[in-house]
mmCIF file of C-alpha atoms in Angstrom:
data_model
loop_
_atom_site.group_PDB
_atom_site.id
_atom_site.type_symbol
_atom_site.label_atom_id
_atom_site.label_comp_id
_atom_site.label_asym_id
_atom_site.label_seq_id
_atom_site.Cartn_x
_atom_site.Cartn_y
_atom_site.Cartn_z
ATOM 1 C CA MET H 1 -1.313 -12.910 -8.908
ATOM 2 C CA LYS H 2 -0.180 -16.533 -9.046
ATOM 3 C CA GLU H 3 0.417 -16.457 -5.278
ATOM 4 C CA ASN H 4 -3.102 -15.175 -4.611
ATOM 5 C CA LEU H 5 -4.644 -17.732 -6.939
ATOM 6 C CA LEU H 6 -2.684 -20.351 -5.023
ATOM 7 C CA ILE H 7 -4.156 -19.051 -1.743
ATOM 8 C CA LEU H 8 -7.652 -19.215 -3.243
ATOM 9 C CA PHE H 9 -6.974 -22.768 -4.433
ATOM 10 C CA CYS H 10 -5.795 -23.768 -0.939
ATOM 11 C CA PHE H 11 -8.992 -22.334 0.546
ATOM 12 C CA VAL H 12 -11.175 -24.329 -1.847
ATOM 13 C CA ALA H 13 -9.060 -27.439 -1.271
ATOM 14 C CA GLY H 14 -9.488 -26.998 2.488
ATOM 15 C CA ILE H 15 -13.253 -26.887 2.103
ATOM 16 C CA GLY H 16 -13.120 -30.070 0.057
ATOM 17 C CA LEU H 17 -10.895 -31.798 2.611
ATOM 18 C CA GLY H 18 -13.201 -30.792 5.426
ATOM 19 C CA LEU H 19 -16.269 -32.078 3.602
ATOM 20 C CA SER H 20 -14.529 -35.369 2.924
ATOM 21 C CA GLN H 21 -13.962 -35.903 6.673
ATOM 22 C CA GLN H 22 -10.412 -37.051 5.857
ATOM 23 C CA ALA H 23 -8.554 -34.202 7.600
ATOM 24 C CA PRO H 24 -6.264 -35.310 10.474
ATOM 25 C CA GLU H 25 -7.684 -34.641 13.914
ATOM 26 C CA TRP H 26 -4.843 -32.292 14.902
ATOM 27 C CA LEU H 27 -5.861 -29.884 12.133
ATOM 28 C CA HIS H 28 -9.140 -29.302 14.003
ATOM 29 C CA GLY H 29 -7.333 -28.072 17.118
ATOM 30 C CA HIS H 30 -8.766 -24.836 18.538
ATOM 31 C CA ASP H 31 -5.332 -23.337 19.250
ATOM 32 C CA LEU H 32 -3.695 -24.191 15.905
ATOM 33 C CA PRO H 33 -5.055 -21.175 13.909
ATOM 34 C CA MET H 34 -3.835 -18.724 16.577
ATOM 35 C CA ILE H 35 -0.389 -20.338 16.657
ATOM 36 C CA ILE H 36 -0.044 -20.105 12.860
ATOM 37 C CA LEU H 37 -1.425 -16.564 12.887
ATOM 38 C CA SER H 38 1.009 -15.466 15.594
ATOM 39 C CA LEU H 39 3.931 -16.803 13.562
ATOM 40 C CA LEU H 40 2.620 -14.966 10.497
ATOM 41 C CA ILE H 41 2.383 -11.656 12.369
ATOM 42 C CA LEU H 42 5.892 -12.204 13.747
ATOM 43 C CA GLN H 43 7.191 -12.727 10.198
ATOM 44 C CA VAL H 44 5.477 -9.529 9.002
ATOM 45 C CA GLY H 45 7.068 -7.572 11.843
ATOM 46 C CA ILE H 46 10.503 -8.993 11.070
ATOM 47 C CA SER H 47 10.125 -8.096 7.388
ATOM 48 C CA LEU H 48 9.081 -4.539 8.181
ATOM 49 C CA GLY H 49 11.854 -4.035 10.693
ATOM 50 C CA ALA H 50 14.573 -5.550 8.535
ATOM 51 C CA GLY H 51 13.664 -4.242 5.102
ATOM 52 C CA THR H 52 12.008 -0.870 5.579
ATOM 53 C CA ASP H 53 13.317 2.399 6.972
ATOM 54 C CA LEU H 54 10.164 3.547 8.745
ATOM 55 C CA ARG H 55 11.626 6.901 9.734
ATOM 56 C CA GLN H 56 12.514 7.683 6.128
ATOM 57 C CA ILE H 57 8.980 6.750 5.076
ATOM 58 C CA ALA H 58 7.494 9.043 7.726
ATOM 59 C CA ARG H 59 9.687 11.982 6.626
ATOM 60 C CA SER H 60 8.709 11.594 2.985
ATOM 61 C CA LEU H 61 4.952 11.585 3.613
ATOM 62 C CA ASN H 62 2.656 14.433 2.697
ATOM 63 C CA PRO H 63 0.646 15.146 5.900
ATOM 64 C CA ARG H 64 -2.631 15.336 3.980
ATOM 65 C CA MET H 65 -2.036 12.021 2.219
ATOM 66 C CA SER H 66 -1.388 10.361 5.581
ATOM 67 C CA LEU H 67 -5.136 10.757 6.248
ATOM 68 C CA LEU H 68 -5.889 8.166 3.555
ATOM 69 C CA PRO H 69 -6.006 5.200 5.995
ATOM 70 C CA LEU H 70 -8.650 7.008 8.050
ATOM 71 C CA PHE H 71 -10.790 7.605 4.964
ATOM 72 C CA THR H 72 -10.360 3.953 3.957
ATOM 73 C CA ILE H 73 -11.534 2.807 7.381
ATOM 74 C CA ALA H 74 -14.503 5.181 7.398
ATOM 75 C CA GLY H 75 -15.586 4.324 3.858
ATOM 76 C CA THR H 76 -15.238 0.579 4.379
ATOM 77 C CA LEU H 77 -17.261 0.601 7.586
ATOM 78 C CA LEU H 78 -19.924 2.834 6.036
ATOM 79 C CA PHE H 79 -20.536 0.491 3.133
ATOM 80 C CA SER H 80 -20.238 -2.558 5.390
ATOM 81 C CA ALA H 81 -23.100 -1.149 7.445
ATOM 82 C CA ILE H 82 -25.282 -1.237 4.337
ATOM 83 C CA GLY H 83 -24.875 -5.014 4.479
ATOM 84 C CA VAL H 84 -27.632 -5.060 7.087
ATOM 85 C CA LEU H 85 -30.044 -4.637 4.173
ATOM 86 C CA LEU H 86 -28.543 -7.562 2.247
ATOM 87 C CA LEU H 87 -27.515 -10.128 4.886
ATOM 88 C CA HIS H 88 -30.750 -11.257 6.483
ATOM 89 C CA GLY H 89 -30.381 -12.373 10.063
ATOM 90 C CA ARG H 90 -27.201 -10.331 10.606
ATOM 91 C CA ASN H 91 -27.150 -7.225 12.780
ATOM 92 C CA LEU H 92 -25.071 -4.076 12.347
ATOM 93 C CA SER H 93 -22.151 -5.276 14.466
ATOM 94 C CA ASP H 94 -21.859 -8.476 12.404
ATOM 95 C CA CYS H 95 -21.696 -6.482 9.167
ATOM 96 C CA LEU H 96 -19.081 -4.139 10.617
ATOM 97 C CA LEU H 97 -17.045 -7.157 11.719
ATOM 98 C CA VAL H 98 -17.005 -8.468 8.156
ATOM 99 C CA GLY H 99 -15.748 -5.132 6.853
ATOM 100 C CA SER H 100 -13.131 -4.704 9.568
ATOM 101 C CA GLY H 101 -10.744 -7.149 7.918
ATOM 102 C CA PHE H 102 -9.660 -4.620 5.246
ATOM 103 C CA GLY H 103 -8.384 -7.483 3.096
ATOM 104 C CA TYR H 104 -6.614 -9.303 5.956
ATOM 105 C CA TYR H 105 -8.585 -12.520 5.530
ATOM 106 C CA SER H 106 -6.433 -14.748 7.758
ATOM 107 C CA LEU H 107 -6.394 -12.517 10.849
ATOM 108 C CA SER H 108 -9.974 -11.262 10.687
ATOM 109 C CA SER H 109 -11.511 -14.687 10.075
ATOM 110 C CA VAL H 110 -9.646 -16.320 12.965
ATOM 111 C CA LEU H 111 -10.527 -13.507 15.370
ATOM 112 C CA ILE H 112 -14.198 -13.487 14.375
ATOM 113 C CA ALA H 113 -14.508 -17.269 14.700
ATOM 114 C CA ASP H 114 -12.873 -17.153 18.134
ATOM 115 C CA LEU H 115 -14.541 -14.084 19.624
ATOM 116 C CA LYS H 116 -18.079 -14.648 18.316
ATOM 117 C CA SER H 117 -18.303 -18.309 19.298
ATOM 118 C CA THR H 118 -19.506 -17.350 22.789
ATOM 119 C CA THR H 119 -22.468 -15.331 21.470
ATOM 120 C CA LEU H 120 -23.292 -17.013 18.149
ATOM 121 C CA GLY H 121 -22.141 -20.528 18.930
ATOM 122 C CA VAL H 122 -19.460 -22.381 16.998
ATOM 123 C CA GLN H 123 -21.541 -22.820 13.849
ATOM 124 C CA GLY H 124 -22.771 -19.224 13.750
ATOM 125 C CA ALA H 125 -19.294 -17.843 14.389
ATOM 126 C CA THR H 126 -17.844 -20.085 11.673
ATOM 127 C CA GLU H 127 -20.451 -18.908 9.172
ATOM 128 C CA LEU H 128 -19.705 -15.257 9.926
ATOM 129 C CA ALA H 129 -15.956 -15.894 9.724
ATOM 130 C CA THR H 130 -16.446 -17.549 6.333
ATOM 131 C CA VAL H 131 -18.377 -14.536 5.049
ATOM 132 C CA ALA H 132 -15.530 -12.299 6.256
ATOM 133 C CA LEU H 133 -12.951 -14.548 4.604
ATOM 134 C CA LEU H 134 -14.724 -14.457 1.244
ATOM 135 C CA ALA H 135 -15.296 -10.696 1.446
ATOM 136 C CA ASN H 136 -11.621 -10.028 2.119
ATOM 137 C CA VAL H 137 -10.389 -12.437 -0.568
ATOM 138 C CA ILE H 138 -12.714 -10.794 -3.096
ATOM 139 C CA ARG H 139 -11.443 -7.357 -2.034
ATOM 140 C CA GLU H 140 -7.854 -8.413 -2.663
ATOM 141 C CA MET H 141 -8.728 -9.911 -6.042
ATOM 142 C CA ILE H 142 -10.551 -6.737 -7.089
ATOM 143 C CA ALA H 143 -7.491 -4.698 -6.135
ATOM 144 C CA LEU H 144 -5.097 -7.009 -7.982
ATOM 145 C CA PHE H 145 -7.030 -7.378 -11.205
ATOM 146 C CA GLY H 146 -8.810 -4.011 -11.193
ATOM 147 C CA THR H 147 -5.957 -1.638 -10.322
ATOM 148 C CA PRO H 148 -5.428 -0.361 -13.908
ATOM 149 C CA ALA H 149 -9.094 0.560 -14.290
ATOM 150 C CA LEU H 150 -9.365 1.933 -10.738
ATOM 151 C CA ALA H 151 -6.331 4.200 -11.225
ATOM 152 C CA ARG H 152 -7.587 5.415 -14.589
ATOM 153 C CA LEU H 153 -11.159 6.132 -13.494
ATOM 154 C CA GLY H 154 -10.769 7.194 -9.870
ATOM 155 C CA GLY H 155 -7.229 8.526 -9.524
ATOM 156 C CA ARG H 156 -4.010 7.087 -8.242
ATOM 157 C CA LEU H 157 -5.047 6.903 -4.565
ATOM 158 C CA VAL H 158 -8.109 4.741 -5.241
ATOM 159 C CA PRO H 159 -6.193 1.461 -5.773
ATOM 160 C CA ILE H 160 -4.403 1.993 -2.446
ATOM 161 C CA SER H 161 -7.690 2.365 -0.601
ATOM 162 C CA VAL H 162 -9.320 -0.578 -2.365
ATOM 163 C CA ALA H 163 -6.317 -2.813 -1.635
ATOM 164 C CA GLY H 164 -6.678 -2.311 2.121
ATOM 165 C CA ILE H 165 -3.734 -3.743 4.052
ATOM 166 C CA ASN H 166 -2.463 -5.359 0.861
ATOM 167 C CA SER H 167 -1.359 -1.932 -0.377
ATOM 168 C CA MET H 168 1.923 -2.494 1.482
ATOM 169 C CA ASP H 169 2.788 -5.890 0.009
ATOM 170 C CA VAL H 170 0.835 -7.973 -2.505
ATOM 171 C CA CYS H 171 -0.792 -5.093 -4.387
ATOM 172 C CA LEU H 172 2.083 -2.603 -4.140
ATOM 173 C CA PRO H 173 3.794 -3.536 -7.460
ATOM 174 C CA MET H 174 0.499 -3.189 -9.345
ATOM 175 C CA ILE H 175 -0.229 0.162 -7.686
ATOM 176 C CA VAL H 176 3.195 1.560 -8.577
ATOM 177 C CA ARG H 177 3.131 0.205 -12.140
ATOM 178 C CA ASN H 178 -0.328 1.532 -13.024
ATOM 179 C CA SER H 179 -0.205 5.023 -11.460
ATOM 180 C CA SER H 180 1.402 8.196 -12.693
ATOM 181 C CA ARG H 181 4.622 8.829 -10.738
ATOM 182 C CA GLY H 182 3.902 5.561 -8.979
ATOM 183 C CA GLU H 183 7.164 5.598 -7.021
ATOM 184 C CA GLU H 184 5.869 8.568 -5.051
ATOM 185 C CA LEU H 185 3.024 6.409 -3.742
ATOM 186 C CA ILE H 186 5.243 3.819 -2.058
ATOM 187 C CA PRO H 187 5.480 5.588 1.345
ATOM 188 C CA ILE H 188 1.748 6.277 1.640
ATOM 189 C CA ALA H 189 0.878 2.757 0.422
ATOM 190 C CA ILE H 190 3.129 1.199 3.073
ATOM 191 C CA LEU H 191 1.837 3.475 5.852
ATOM 192 C CA HIS H 192 -1.735 2.790 4.709
ATOM 193 C CA GLY H 193 -1.211 -0.959 5.028
ATOM 194 C CA ILE H 194 0.492 -0.717 8.426
ATOM 195 C CA VAL H 195 -2.249 1.477 9.935
ATOM 196 C CA LEU H 196 -4.989 -0.834 8.666
ATOM 197 C CA GLU H 197 -3.153 -3.937 9.885
ATOM 198 C CA VAL H 198 -2.941 -2.485 13.396
ATOM 199 C CA SER H 199 -6.596 -1.413 13.308
ATOM 200 C CA VAL H 200 -7.980 -4.864 12.374
ATOM 201 C CA PRO H 201 -7.771 -6.519 15.845
ATOM 202 C CA ILE H 202 -8.785 -3.257 17.556
ATOM 203 C CA LEU H 203 -11.953 -2.829 15.500
ATOM 204 C CA ILE H 204 -12.925 -6.495 15.585
ATOM 205 C CA ASN H 205 -12.648 -6.556 19.364
ATOM 206 C CA ALA H 206 -14.663 -3.334 19.545
ATOM 207 C CA PHE H 207 -17.519 -4.662 17.374
ATOM 208 C CA CYS H 208 -17.614 -8.027 19.136
#
């Protein structure tokens, strides 16, 4: 939780630095976010390849439980579509873009800001990317702080779905600790996160 609060603090500090007009010029470079993001994705791949036996995870999965990522995607996009009624001036594709991050605020925000700049302009794309960033940060915070209540009221699979891609890393300890026979959920939580992580760029490109 401390790490996520630190991320939230950095986000707020970045807004303050930008408003102060004191940020170095090189931080405004168009290519810098993609470079940092590429290094982050590389690090995630290295961690998965070095620390996780993916074949063992696949063998231990219940075939029916492996459908959970698909239900998470469908449910998230369904409720994101309802955002058309709440976000005035935003069409259906914009709302679906916001929901397509599944908690991956860094990747989704950068992609939205880059891909939508041609149709919405830089300011419009930045606004939409900021909405996506806040939505995904809030989703992660709900999963982190609400896992005990979610598991108790909705069942042990609910926290995995709410966590989105964070079910395989940040939220995994909370999911295991607050669910009955939590160790059994580790394979599905990791698979859930991997499937959603792969789907983020695919869906965002599709809705753009």
